[in-house]
PDB file of C-alpha atoms in Angstrom:
ATOM      1  CA  MET Q  86      13.760  14.967  16.375  1.00 41.00           C
ATOM      2  CA  SER Q  87      10.266  15.628  17.768  1.00 48.00           C
ATOM      3  CA  ARG Q  88       7.193  14.964  15.667  1.00 51.00           C
ATOM      4  CA  LEU Q  89       6.427  18.667  15.388  1.00 49.00           C
ATOM      5  CA  THR Q  90       9.978  19.511  14.335  1.00 45.00           C
ATOM      6  CA  PHE Q  91       9.889  16.682  11.822  1.00 45.00           C
ATOM      7  CA  ARG Q  92       6.574  17.954  10.406  1.00 48.00           C
ATOM      8  CA  ALA Q  93       8.027  21.454   9.943  1.00 46.00           C
ATOM      9  CA  HIS Q  94      11.040  19.959   8.178  1.00 43.00           C
ATOM     10  CA  LEU Q  95       8.789  17.852   5.965  1.00 44.00           C
ATOM     11  CA  LYS Q  96       6.934  20.867   4.565  1.00 46.00           C
ATOM     12  CA  GLU Q  97      10.219  22.021   3.069  1.00 39.00           C
ATOM     13  CA  ALA Q  98      11.165  18.650   1.594  1.00 43.00           C
ATOM     14  CA  THR Q  99       9.791  16.277  -0.981  1.00 51.00           C
ATOM     15  CA  VAL Q 100       8.035  13.359   0.684  1.00 66.00           C
ATOM     16  CA  SER Q 101      10.242  10.331   0.138  1.00 75.00           C
ATOM     17  CA  SER Q 102       9.201   6.795   1.014  1.00 75.00           C
ATOM     18  CA  GLU Q 103      11.507   6.957   4.033  1.00 79.00           C
ATOM     19  CA  ASN Q 104       9.958  10.241   5.224  1.00 88.00           C
ATOM     20  CA  LEU Q 105       6.453   8.907   4.642  1.00 91.00           C
ATOM     21  CA  SER Q 106       7.240   5.813   6.723  1.00 93.00           C
ATOM     22  CA  LYS Q 107       8.527   8.073   9.509  1.00 93.00           C
ATOM     23  CA  ILE Q 108       5.422  10.270   9.351  1.00 94.00           C
ATOM     24  CA  TYR Q 109       3.216   7.186   9.499  1.00 96.00           C
ATOM     25  CA  ARG Q 110       5.022   5.692  12.487  1.00 96.00           C
ATOM     26  CA  ASP Q 111       4.779   9.073  14.259  1.00 97.00           C
ATOM     27  CA  TYR Q 112       1.065   9.119  13.442  1.00 98.00           C
ATOM     28  CA  ILE Q 113       0.649   5.641  14.987  1.00 98.00           C
ATOM     29  CA  ALA Q 114       2.549   6.846  18.087  1.00 98.00           C
ATOM     30  CA  CYS Q 115       0.144   9.812  18.261  1.00 98.00           C
ATOM     31  CA  LEU Q 116      -2.816   7.396  18.225  1.00 98.00           C
ATOM     32  CA  ASN Q 117      -1.290   5.098  20.836  1.00 98.00           C
ATOM     33  CA  GLU Q 118      -0.554   8.076  23.099  1.00 98.00           C
ATOM     34  CA  GLN Q 119      -4.043   9.484  22.422  1.00 98.00           C
ATOM     35  CA  ALA Q 120      -2.312  12.798  21.756  1.00 97.00           C
ATOM     36  CA  TRP Q 121      -5.375  14.269  20.057  1.00 97.00           C
ATOM     37  CA  PRO Q 122      -4.048  17.863  19.797  1.00 96.00           C
ATOM     38  CA  GLU Q 123      -1.195  16.504  17.631  1.00 96.00           C
ATOM     39  CA  LEU Q 124      -3.554  14.669  15.260  1.00 97.00           C
ATOM     40  CA  GLU Q 125      -3.859  17.744  13.029  1.00 97.00           C
ATOM     41  CA  GLN Q 126      -0.120  17.431  12.313  1.00 96.00           C
ATOM     42  CA  PHE Q 127      -0.831  14.128  10.526  1.00 97.00           C
ATOM     43  CA  VAL Q 128      -4.401  14.307   9.232  1.00 98.00           C
ATOM     44  CA  HIS Q 129      -5.690  16.600   6.486  1.00 97.00           C
ATOM     45  CA  GLU Q 130      -8.623  18.857   7.373  1.00 97.00           C
ATOM     46  CA  ASP Q 131     -10.658  17.327   4.499  1.00 97.00           C
ATOM     47  CA  LEU Q 132     -10.104  13.664   5.370  1.00 98.00           C
ATOM     48  CA  HIS Q 133     -12.195  10.952   3.703  1.00 98.00           C
ATOM     49  CA  TYR Q 134     -12.646   7.631   5.529  1.00 98.00           C
ATOM     50  CA  ASN Q 135     -13.783   4.677   3.400  1.00 97.00           C
ATOM     51  CA  ASN Q 136     -14.916   7.170   0.741  1.00 97.00           C
ATOM     52  CA  GLN Q 137     -16.983   9.224   3.222  1.00 97.00           C
ATOM     53  CA  PRO Q 138     -15.987  12.855   3.878  1.00 98.00           C
ATOM     54  CA  ILE Q 139     -15.653  13.118   7.664  1.00 98.00           C
ATOM     55  CA  GLY Q 140     -12.915  15.721   8.017  1.00 98.00           C
ATOM     56  CA  LEU Q 141     -10.333  15.941  10.762  1.00 98.00           C
ATOM     57  CA  SER Q 142     -12.941  16.520  13.487  1.00 97.00           C
ATOM     58  CA  GLY Q 143     -15.002  13.494  12.443  1.00 98.00           C
ATOM     59  CA  TYR Q 144     -11.909  11.305  12.294  1.00 98.00           C
ATOM     60  CA  LYS Q 145     -10.806  12.484  15.729  1.00 98.00           C
ATOM     61  CA  ALA Q 146     -14.266  11.681  17.118  1.00 98.00           C
ATOM     62  CA  LEU Q 147     -14.136   8.226  15.519  1.00 97.00           C
ATOM     63  CA  LEU Q 148     -10.732   7.507  17.087  1.00 97.00           C
ATOM     64  CA  GLU Q 149     -11.774   8.834  20.491  1.00 97.00           C
ATOM     65  CA  ASN Q 150     -14.845   6.584  20.363  1.00 95.00           C
ATOM     66  CA  ASP Q 151     -12.613   3.603  19.501  1.00 96.00           C
ATOM     67  CA  TYR Q 152     -10.758   4.184  22.775  1.00 97.00           C
ATOM     68  CA  VAL Q 153     -14.044   4.440  24.692  1.00 95.00           C
ATOM     69  CA  GLN Q 154     -15.166   1.106  23.219  1.00 95.00           C
ATOM     70  CA  ILE Q 155     -11.706  -0.461  23.534  1.00 96.00           C
ATOM     71  CA  PRO Q 156      -9.846   0.996  26.545  1.00 96.00           C
ATOM     72  CA  ASP Q 157      -6.758  -1.197  25.960  1.00 97.00           C
ATOM     73  CA  LEU Q 158      -6.548  -0.360  22.240  1.00 98.00           C
ATOM     74  CA  HIS Q 159      -2.999  -0.282  20.896  1.00 98.00           C
ATOM     75  CA  PHE Q 160      -2.012  -0.011  17.231  1.00 98.00           C
ATOM     76  CA  ASN Q 161       0.805  -2.423  16.302  1.00 98.00           C
ATOM     77  CA  VAL Q 162       2.336  -2.048  12.848  1.00 98.00           C
ATOM     78  CA  GLN Q 163       3.018  -5.509  11.418  1.00 97.00           C
ATOM     79  CA  LEU Q 164       3.635  -4.488   7.807  1.00 98.00           C
ATOM     80  CA  LEU Q 165       4.293  -1.077   6.273  1.00 97.00           C
ATOM     81  CA  VAL Q 166       4.845  -0.198   2.622  1.00 96.00           C
ATOM     82  CA  ALA Q 167       5.218   3.433   1.541  1.00 94.00           C
ATOM     83  CA  ASP Q 168       5.784   5.273  -1.701  1.00 90.00           C
ATOM     84  CA  SER Q 169       5.763   8.993  -2.426  1.00 79.00           C
ATOM     85  CA  GLY Q 170       2.103   9.498  -1.579  1.00 90.00           C
ATOM     86  CA  THR Q 171       0.610   6.249  -0.314  1.00 95.00           C
ATOM     87  CA  VAL Q 172       1.020   4.019   2.726  1.00 97.00           C
ATOM     88  CA  ALA Q 173      -0.269   0.451   2.969  1.00 98.00           C
ATOM     89  CA  ALA Q 174      -0.209  -1.123   6.409  1.00 98.00           C
ATOM     90  CA  ARG Q 175      -1.310  -4.212   8.253  1.00 98.00           C
ATOM     91  CA  LEU Q 176      -2.061  -3.356  11.855  1.00 98.00           C
ATOM     92  CA  ASN Q 177      -2.440  -5.968  14.589  1.00 98.00           C
ATOM     93  CA  PHE Q 178      -4.635  -5.640  17.663  1.00 98.00           C
ATOM     94  CA  ASP Q 179      -4.760  -7.658  20.874  1.00 98.00           C
ATOM     95  CA  CYS Q 180      -7.472  -6.021  22.938  1.00 97.00           C
ATOM     96  CA  SER Q 181     -10.713  -6.350  24.908  1.00 97.00           C
ATOM     97  CA  PRO Q 182     -13.592  -4.362  23.386  1.00 96.00           C
ATOM     98  CA  LYS Q 183     -16.448  -3.534  25.757  1.00 94.00           C
ATOM     99  CA  GLY Q 184     -19.949  -4.621  24.812  1.00 92.00           C
ATOM    100  CA  THR Q 185     -20.665  -5.026  21.106  1.00 92.00           C
ATOM    101  CA  PHE Q 186     -17.881  -4.461  18.574  1.00 92.00           C
ATOM    102  CA  LEU Q 187     -18.443  -4.817  14.813  1.00 91.00           C
ATOM    103  CA  GLU Q 188     -21.925  -6.087  15.712  1.00 92.00           C
ATOM    104  CA  LEU Q 189     -20.336  -8.947  17.687  1.00 93.00           C
ATOM    105  CA  PRO Q 190     -20.953  -9.526  21.431  1.00 95.00           C
ATOM    106  CA  ILE Q 191     -17.358  -9.254  22.662  1.00 95.00           C
ATOM    107  CA  ASN Q 192     -18.232  -8.010  26.176  1.00 94.00           C
ATOM    108  CA  GLY Q 193     -14.654  -7.554  27.370  1.00 94.00           C
ATOM    109  CA  LYS Q 194     -13.245 -10.804  25.976  1.00 96.00           C
ATOM    110  CA  LYS Q 195      -9.638 -10.560  24.734  1.00 97.00           C
ATOM    111  CA  VAL Q 196      -9.536 -10.855  20.932  1.00 97.00           C
ATOM    112  CA  GLN Q 197      -6.825 -10.625  18.318  1.00 97.00           C
ATOM    113  CA  PHE Q 198      -7.432  -9.302  14.824  1.00 97.00           C
ATOM    114  CA  SER Q 199      -5.842  -7.309  12.034  1.00 98.00           C
ATOM    115  CA  GLU Q 200      -6.695  -4.272   9.966  1.00 98.00           C
ATOM    116  CA  ASN Q 201      -5.563  -3.788   6.391  1.00 98.00           C
ATOM    117  CA  VAL Q 202      -5.475  -0.076   5.717  1.00 98.00           C
ATOM    118  CA  PHE Q 203      -4.366   2.215   2.925  1.00 98.00           C
ATOM    119  CA  TYR Q 204      -3.621   5.904   3.311  1.00 98.00           C
ATOM    120  CA  GLU Q 205      -3.285   8.520   0.609  1.00 96.00           C
ATOM    121  CA  PHE Q 206      -1.323  11.630   1.569  1.00 95.00           C
ATOM    122  CA  LEU Q 207      -1.746  15.193   0.355  1.00 92.00           C
ATOM    123  CA  ASP Q 208       0.664  17.947   1.445  1.00 88.00           C
ATOM    124  CA  GLY Q 209       2.332  15.527   3.871  1.00 88.00           C
ATOM    125  CA  LYS Q 210      -0.938  14.698   5.673  1.00 94.00           C
ATOM    126  CA  ILE Q 211      -3.360  11.776   5.489  1.00 97.00           C
ATOM    127  CA  ARG Q 212      -6.170  12.774   3.085  1.00 97.00           C
ATOM    128  CA  ASN Q 213      -7.845   9.390   2.399  1.00 98.00           C
ATOM    129  CA  VAL Q 214      -8.129   6.261   4.539  1.00 98.00           C
ATOM    130  CA  TRP Q 215      -9.459   2.911   3.333  1.00 98.00           C
ATOM    131  CA  SER Q 216      -9.795   0.379   6.143  1.00 97.00           C
ATOM    132  CA  VAL Q 217     -10.892  -3.259   6.369  1.00 97.00           C
ATOM    133  CA  LEU Q 218     -11.001  -5.056   9.738  1.00 96.00           C
ATOM    134  CA  ASP Q 219     -10.696  -8.854   9.910  1.00 96.00           C
ATOM    135  CA  LYS Q 220     -14.103  -9.547  11.462  1.00 95.00           C
ATOM    136  CA  VAL Q 221     -13.861 -13.257  10.567  1.00 95.00           C
ATOM    137  CA  ALA Q 222     -10.829 -13.612  12.853  1.00 95.00           C
ATOM    138  CA  ILE Q 223     -12.833 -12.121  15.736  1.00 95.00           C
ATOM    139  CA  GLU Q 224     -15.841 -14.362  15.045  1.00 94.00           C
ATOM    140  CA  ALA Q 225     -13.593 -17.419  15.189  1.00 95.00           C
ATOM    141  CA  GLN Q 226     -12.521 -16.458  18.728  1.00 95.00           C
ATOM    142  CA  LEU Q 227     -16.053 -16.117  20.129  1.00 92.00           C
TER     143      LEU Q 227
END
């Protein structure tokens, strides 16, 4: 079932933990494919990121900039827990940020780090994102 077909089906159904996990994995695939026109299928128009209202357009710009800074960026789901309206995930990264990243002089060096992130869903779309990157792990590799 395609992501768009799945999203249409979801609007008619209650969001179960299984469905929410599927939506989240499809969202991660959207990010990894940089399929920005599909992002609106997963992200609420009034998105808040770390308690700041940035909306869908601001979130898209943030993600696009991540790929400019980190051309080999790939989101790898290590851990995923979902209930009826919340997803908690641990994402792993093995990438080479250009220049300065998180105020650290990476300059193309390959680094590995994790992100612990929580998502709150509204109407089957991500409405709130709370993200913490493991900067200490990056510092230890420099």
